[in-house]
Amino acid sequence: MMNKIATIVGLSFCLFFLIGLATTLTRSMMIGFFDVLPVYIFMGIAIVMMIYEAFFDKKQ
């Protein structure tokens, strides 16, 4: 139970960081949406891979 709570807390910190990093880029007036689109794609892939590895990839 404690391992799952630690996984959820760590995953939420990492998600907040990655989402905050991606949304900070769009607040600049010099950077458009299509300039940041690859960042959104890579952040989405990284988030999906983290969630999959944390909860679904149990090879024990």
PDB file of C-alpha atoms in Angstrom, residues 2-56:
ATOM      1  CA  MET A   2       2.809   2.423   0.901  1.00  0.00           C
ATOM      2  CA  ASN A   3       4.583   1.632  -2.374  1.00  0.00           C
ATOM      3  CA  LYS A   4       1.491   2.572  -4.390  1.00  0.00           C
ATOM      4  CA  ILE A   5       1.078   5.843  -2.459  1.00  0.00           C
ATOM      5  CA  ALA A   6       4.729   6.724  -3.070  1.00  0.00           C
ATOM      6  CA  THR A   7       4.284   5.925  -6.762  1.00  0.00           C
ATOM      7  CA  ILE A   8       1.214   8.160  -7.027  1.00  0.00           C
ATOM      8  CA  VAL A   9       2.923  11.057  -5.195  1.00  0.00           C
ATOM      9  CA  GLY A  10       6.079  10.812  -7.314  1.00  0.00           C
ATOM     10  CA  LEU A  11       4.095  10.506 -10.511  1.00  0.00           C
ATOM     11  CA  SER A  12       1.959  13.531  -9.640  1.00  0.00           C
ATOM     12  CA  PHE A  13       5.051  15.681  -8.939  1.00  0.00           C
ATOM     13  CA  CYS A  14       6.529  14.679 -12.275  1.00  0.00           C
ATOM     14  CA  LEU A  15       3.243  15.320 -14.096  1.00  0.00           C
ATOM     15  CA  PHE A  16       2.912  18.781 -12.538  1.00  0.00           C
ATOM     16  CA  PHE A  17       6.460  19.607 -13.600  1.00  0.00           C
ATOM     17  CA  LEU A  18       6.075  18.402 -17.195  1.00  0.00           C
ATOM     18  CA  ILE A  19       2.672  20.036 -17.712  1.00  0.00           C
ATOM     19  CA  GLY A  20       3.907  23.276 -16.155  1.00  0.00           C
ATOM     20  CA  LEU A  21       6.965  23.242 -18.375  1.00  0.00           C
ATOM     21  CA  ALA A  22       4.883  22.719 -21.509  1.00  0.00           C
ATOM     22  CA  THR A  23       2.314  25.385 -20.643  1.00  0.00           C
ATOM     23  CA  THR A  24       4.958  27.965 -19.737  1.00  0.00           C
ATOM     24  CA  LEU A  25       6.199  27.904 -23.325  1.00  0.00           C
ATOM     25  CA  THR A  26       2.817  28.948 -24.726  1.00  0.00           C
ATOM     26  CA  ARG A  27       2.605  32.114 -22.607  1.00  0.00           C
ATOM     27  CA  SER A  28       5.284  33.877 -24.610  1.00  0.00           C
ATOM     28  CA  MET A  29       4.058  36.191 -27.360  1.00  0.00           C
ATOM     29  CA  MET A  30       6.942  35.227 -29.663  1.00  0.00           C
ATOM     30  CA  ILE A  31       6.214  31.491 -29.574  1.00  0.00           C
ATOM     31  CA  GLY A  32       3.148  30.234 -31.421  1.00  0.00           C
ATOM     32  CA  PHE A  33       1.103  27.080 -30.923  1.00  0.00           C
ATOM     33  CA  PHE A  34       2.718  25.212 -33.806  1.00  0.00           C
ATOM     34  CA  ASP A  35       6.176  25.966 -32.381  1.00  0.00           C
ATOM     35  CA  VAL A  36       5.206  24.261 -29.128  1.00  0.00           C
ATOM     36  CA  LEU A  37       3.267  21.372 -30.689  1.00  0.00           C
ATOM     37  CA  PRO A  38       6.286  18.988 -30.753  1.00  0.00           C
ATOM     38  CA  VAL A  39       6.829  19.715 -27.054  1.00  0.00           C
ATOM     39  CA  TYR A  40       3.213  18.790 -26.309  1.00  0.00           C
ATOM     40  CA  ILE A  41       3.595  15.577 -28.305  1.00  0.00           C
ATOM     41  CA  PHE A  42       6.787  14.542 -26.492  1.00  0.00           C
ATOM     42  CA  MET A  43       5.345  15.466 -23.097  1.00  0.00           C
ATOM     43  CA  GLY A  44       2.238  13.396 -23.842  1.00  0.00           C
ATOM     44  CA  ILE A  45       4.353  10.409 -24.854  1.00  0.00           C
ATOM     45  CA  ALA A  46       6.509  10.756 -21.730  1.00  0.00           C
ATOM     46  CA  ILE A  47       3.459  10.996 -19.460  1.00  0.00           C
ATOM     47  CA  VAL A  48       1.823   7.931 -21.012  1.00  0.00           C
ATOM     48  CA  MET A  49       5.070   5.962 -20.710  1.00  0.00           C
ATOM     49  CA  MET A  50       5.477   6.957 -17.048  1.00  0.00           C
ATOM     50  CA  ILE A  51       1.935   5.929 -16.169  1.00  0.00           C
ATOM     51  CA  TYR A  52       2.283   2.644 -18.058  1.00  0.00           C
ATOM     52  CA  GLU A  53       5.563   1.793 -16.378  1.00  0.00           C
ATOM     53  CA  ALA A  54       4.335   2.779 -12.925  1.00  0.00           C
ATOM     54  CA  PHE A  55       1.070   0.858 -12.927  1.00  0.00           C
ATOM     55  CA  PHE A  56       0.797  -1.634 -15.796  1.00  0.00           C
TER      56      PHE A  56
END
